[in-house]
C-alpha cells in the first residue's frame, strides 16, 4: 500500500464533501423547487467536517488500541472518515431526490 501524507489524508475528506455538495447542488437545480438558494450545502459540509474527523479519529484509536500498530490506526481513520462523509453525502443527495419525487 502506498504511503499517504497526513496533510493529504486530512484534505481528502473536505474535497470529497465538496464533490457530494456539488452533486446535491445539481440535483437541486434540476429537480428542486423554484426558490432554491444555492450555497448552504457547502456550509453544511464545513460544519460537519469536525464531527467526521472526531468519529474517524475515534475509530482509528479503537483499531490502534486493538492492533498496536500506528499504520492501521491511520488507515482506519481514513476509511472511517470517508465512510462517514459518504453517508452524509448519501443522505444529502437522496433526501433531496426523495423530497422532489414526493413533492
Coordinates of N, CA and C in Angstrom, one line a residue:
X1 N 0.8 -1.2 0.0 CA 0.0 0.0 0.0 C 0.9 1.2 0.0
X2 N 0.5 2.2 -0.8 CA 1.3 3.4 -1.0 C 1.1 4.3 0.2
X3 N 2.2 4.9 0.7 CA 2.1 5.9 1.8 C 1.3 7.1 1.4
X4 N 0.5 7.6 2.3 CA -0.2 8.9 2.1 C 0.2 9.8 3.2
X5 N 0.4 11.1 2.9 CA 0.8 12.0 3.9 C -0.4 12.4 4.8
X6 N -0.1 12.9 6.0 CA -1.1 13.3 6.9 C -1.9 14.5 6.3
X7 N -1.2 15.4 5.7 CA -1.9 16.5 5.1 C -2.9 16.1 4.0
X8 N -2.5 15.2 3.1 CA -3.4 14.7 2.1 C -4.5 13.9 2.7
X9 N -4.3 13.2 3.8 CA -5.3 12.4 4.4 C -6.4 13.3 5.0
X10 N -6.0 14.4 5.6 CA -6.9 15.4 6.2 C -7.7 16.2 5.1
X11 N -7.0 16.5 4.0 CA -7.6 17.3 3.0 C -8.5 16.5 2.1
X12 N -8.4 15.2 2.0 CA -9.3 14.4 1.2 C -10.7 14.4 1.6
X13 N -11.0 14.5 2.9 CA -12.3 14.5 3.4 C -13.1 15.7 3.0
X14 N -12.6 17.0 3.1 CA -13.4 18.1 2.7 C -13.5 18.1 1.1
X15 N -12.5 17.6 0.4 CA -12.7 17.6 -1.0 C -13.8 16.6 -1.4
X16 N -13.8 15.5 -0.8 CA -14.9 14.6 -1.1 C -16.3 15.2 -0.7
X17 N -16.3 15.9 0.4 CA -17.6 16.6 0.8 C -18.0 17.6 -0.2
X18 N -17.1 18.3 -0.7 CA -17.4 19.4 -1.7 C -17.9 18.7 -3.0
X19 N -17.4 17.5 -3.3 CA -17.9 16.8 -4.5 C -19.3 16.4 -4.3
X20 N -19.6 15.8 -3.1 CA -21.0 15.5 -2.8 C -21.9 16.7 -2.8
X21 N -21.4 17.8 -2.3 CA -22.2 19.0 -2.3 C -22.5 19.5 -3.7
X22 N -21.6 19.4 -4.6 CA -21.9 19.8 -5.9 C -22.9 18.9 -6.6
X23 N -22.8 17.6 -6.3 CA -23.8 16.7 -6.9 C -25.2 17.1 -6.3
X24 N -25.3 17.4 -5.0 CA -26.5 17.9 -4.4 C -27.0 19.1 -5.1
X25 N -26.1 20.1 -5.3 CA -26.4 21.3 -6.0 C -27.0 21.1 -7.4
X26 N -26.5 20.2 -8.1 CA -27.0 19.9 -9.5 C -28.4 19.2 -9.4
X27 N -28.6 18.4 -8.4 CA -29.9 17.7 -8.2 C -30.9 18.8 -7.8
X28 N -30.6 19.7 -6.9 CA -31.5 20.8 -6.6 C -31.8 21.7 -7.7
X29 N -30.8 22.0 -8.5 CA -31.1 22.9 -9.7 C -32.0 22.2 -10.7
X30 N -31.8 20.9 -10.9 CA -32.7 20.2 -11.9 C -34.0 19.8 -11.4
X31 N -34.1 19.4 -10.1 CA -35.3 18.8 -9.6 C -35.9 19.6 -8.4
X32 N -35.2 20.5 -7.9 CA -35.7 21.2 -6.7 C -36.8 22.3 -6.9
X33 N -37.2 22.9 -5.9 CA -38.2 24.0 -6.0 C -37.6 25.2 -6.7
X34 N -38.5 26.1 -7.2 CA -38.1 27.3 -7.9 C -37.3 28.2 -7.1
X35 N -37.6 28.3 -5.8 CA -36.9 29.2 -4.9 C -35.7 28.6 -4.2
X36 N -34.9 27.9 -5.0 CA -33.7 27.2 -4.4 C -32.6 28.3 -4.1
X37 N -32.0 28.3 -2.9 CA -30.9 29.1 -2.6 C -29.7 28.3 -2.5
X38 N -28.8 28.6 -3.5 CA -27.6 27.8 -3.6 C -26.5 28.3 -2.5
X39 N -25.7 27.3 -2.1 CA -24.6 27.7 -1.2 C -24.6 27.1 0.2
X40 N -25.8 26.9 0.7 CA -25.9 26.4 2.1 C -25.4 25.0 2.2
X41 N -25.4 24.2 1.2 CA -24.9 22.8 1.3 C -23.4 22.8 1.5
X42 N -22.7 23.8 1.0 CA -21.3 23.9 1.2 C -21.0 24.3 2.7
X43 N -21.9 25.1 3.3 CA -21.7 25.5 4.7 C -22.0 24.2 5.6
X44 N -22.9 23.4 5.2 CA -23.2 22.2 5.9 C -22.0 21.2 5.9
X45 N -21.3 21.2 4.8 CA -20.1 20.3 4.7 C -19.1 20.8 5.7
X46 N -18.9 22.1 5.7 CA -17.8 22.7 6.5 C -18.2 22.5 8.0
X47 N -19.5 22.6 8.3 CA -19.9 22.4 9.7 C -19.8 20.9 10.2
X48 N -20.0 20.0 9.3 CA -20.0 18.6 9.7 C -18.5 18.0 9.7
X49 N -17.6 18.6 9.0 CA -16.2 18.0 8.9 C -15.6 17.8 10.3
X50 N -15.7 18.7 11.3 CA -15.1 18.4 12.6 C -15.7 17.1 13.2
X51 N -17.0 16.9 13.1 CA -17.6 15.7 13.7 C -17.1 14.5 13.0
X52 N -16.9 14.6 11.7 CA -16.4 13.4 10.9 C -15.0 13.1 11.3
X53 N -14.2 14.1 11.5 CA -12.8 13.9 11.9 C -12.8 13.3 13.3
X54 N -13.6 13.7 14.2 CA -13.7 13.1 15.5 C -14.1 11.6 15.5
X55 N -15.2 11.4 14.7 CA -15.7 10.0 14.6 C -14.6 9.1 13.9
X56 N -13.9 9.6 12.9 CA -12.9 8.8 12.2 C -11.7 8.6 13.2
X57 N -11.4 9.7 14.0 CA -10.3 9.6 15.0 C -10.6 8.5 16.0
X58 N -11.8 8.5 16.5 CA -12.2 7.5 17.5 C -12.1 6.1 16.9
X59 N -12.6 5.9 15.7 CA -12.4 4.6 15.0 C -10.9 4.2 14.9
X60 N -10.1 5.2 14.5 CA -8.7 4.9 14.3 C -8.0 4.6 15.7
X61 N -8.4 5.3 16.8 CA -7.9 5.0 18.1 C -8.3 3.6 18.6
X62 N -9.6 3.2 18.3 CA -10.0 1.9 18.7 C -9.2 0.8 18.0
X63 N -9.0 1.0 16.7 CA -8.2 0.0 15.9 C -6.7 0.0 16.4
X64 N -6.2 1.2 16.7 CA -4.8 1.3 17.2 C -4.7 0.6 18.5
X65 N -5.7 0.8 19.4 CA -5.6 0.1 20.7 C -5.7 -1.4 20.6
X66 N -6.4 -1.9 19.6 CA -6.5 -3.3 19.5 C -5.3 -3.9 18.8
X67 N -4.8 -3.2 17.7 CA -3.7 -3.8 16.9 C -2.4 -3.3 17.3
X68 N -2.3 -2.2 18.1 CA -1.0 -1.6 18.5 C -0.1 -1.3 17.3
X69 N -0.7 -0.9 16.2 CA 0.1 -0.5 15.0 C -0.4 0.8 14.5
X70 N 0.5 1.8 14.5 CA 0.1 3.2 14.1 C -0.4 3.2 12.7
X71 N 0.1 2.4 11.8 CA -0.3 2.4 10.4 C -1.7 2.0 10.2
X72 N -2.1 1.0 11.0 CA -3.5 0.5 11.0 C -4.5 1.6 11.5
X73 N -4.1 2.3 12.5 CA -4.9 3.4 13.1 C -5.1 4.5 12.1
X74 N -4.1 4.8 11.4 CA -4.1 5.9 10.3 C -5.0 5.4 9.2
X75 N -4.9 4.2 8.8 CA -5.6 3.6 7.7 C -7.1 3.6 8.1
X76 N -7.5 3.2 9.3 CA -8.9 3.2 9.7 C -9.4 4.5 9.9
X77 N -8.6 5.5 10.3 CA -9.0 6.9 10.4 C -9.5 7.3 9.0
X78 N -8.7 7.0 8.0 CA -9.0 7.4 6.6 C -10.3 6.7 6.1
X79 N -10.4 5.4 6.4 CA -11.5 4.7 5.9 C -12.8 5.2 6.7
X80 N -12.7 5.3 8.0 CA -13.9 5.8 8.7 C -14.3 7.2 8.3
X81 N -13.4 8.1 8.2 CA -13.7 9.4 7.8 C -14.4 9.5 6.4
X82 N -13.9 8.7 5.5 CA -14.6 8.6 4.2 C -15.9 7.9 4.2
X83 N -16.1 6.9 5.0 CA -17.4 6.3 5.1 C -18.4 7.2 5.7
X84 N -18.0 8.0 6.8 CA -18.9 8.9 7.4 C -19.3 10.1 6.4
X85 N -18.3 10.5 5.7 CA -18.6 11.6 4.7 C -19.5 11.1 3.6
X86 N -19.3 9.8 3.1 CA -20.1 9.2 2.1 C -21.5 9.1 2.6
X87 N -21.7 8.7 3.9 CA -23.1 8.6 4.4 C -23.7 9.9 4.5
X88 N -23.0 11.0 4.8 CA -23.6 12.3 4.8 C -24.0 12.7 3.4
X89 N -23.1 12.5 2.5 CA -23.5 12.8 1.1 C -24.6 12.0 0.6
X90 N -24.7 10.8 0.9 CA -25.8 9.9 0.5 C -27.1 10.5 1.1
X91 N -27.2 10.8 2.4 CA -28.4 11.4 2.9 C -28.8 12.7 2.3
X92 N -27.8 13.5 2.0 CA -28.0 14.8 1.4 C -28.6 14.7 0.0
X93 N -28.0 13.9 -0.8 CA -28.4 13.8 -2.2 C -29.7 13.0 -2.3
X94 N -29.8 11.8 -1.7 CA -31.0 11.0 -1.8 C -32.2 11.6 -1.0
X95 N -31.9 12.3 0.0 CA -33.0 13.0 0.7 C -33.6 14.1 -0.2
X96 N -32.8 14.8 -0.9 CA -33.3 15.8 -1.9 C -34.1 15.1 -3.0
X97 N -33.6 14.0 -3.5 CA -34.3 13.3 -4.6 C -35.6 12.8 -4.1
X98 N -35.7 12.3 -2.9 CA -36.9 11.8 -2.3 C -37.9 12.9 -2.1
X99 N -37.4 14.0 -1.7 CA -38.3 15.2 -1.5 C -38.9 15.7 -2.8
X100 N -38.0 15.7 -3.8 CA -38.5 16.2 -5.1 C -39.5 15.2 -5.7
X101 N -39.4 13.9 -5.5 CA -40.3 12.9 -6.0 C -41.6 13.0 -5.3
X102 N -41.5 13.2 -3.9 CA -42.8 13.2 -3.1 C -43.5 14.5 -3.3
X103 N -42.8 15.6 -3.6 CA -43.5 16.9 -3.6 C -43.7 17.4 -4.9

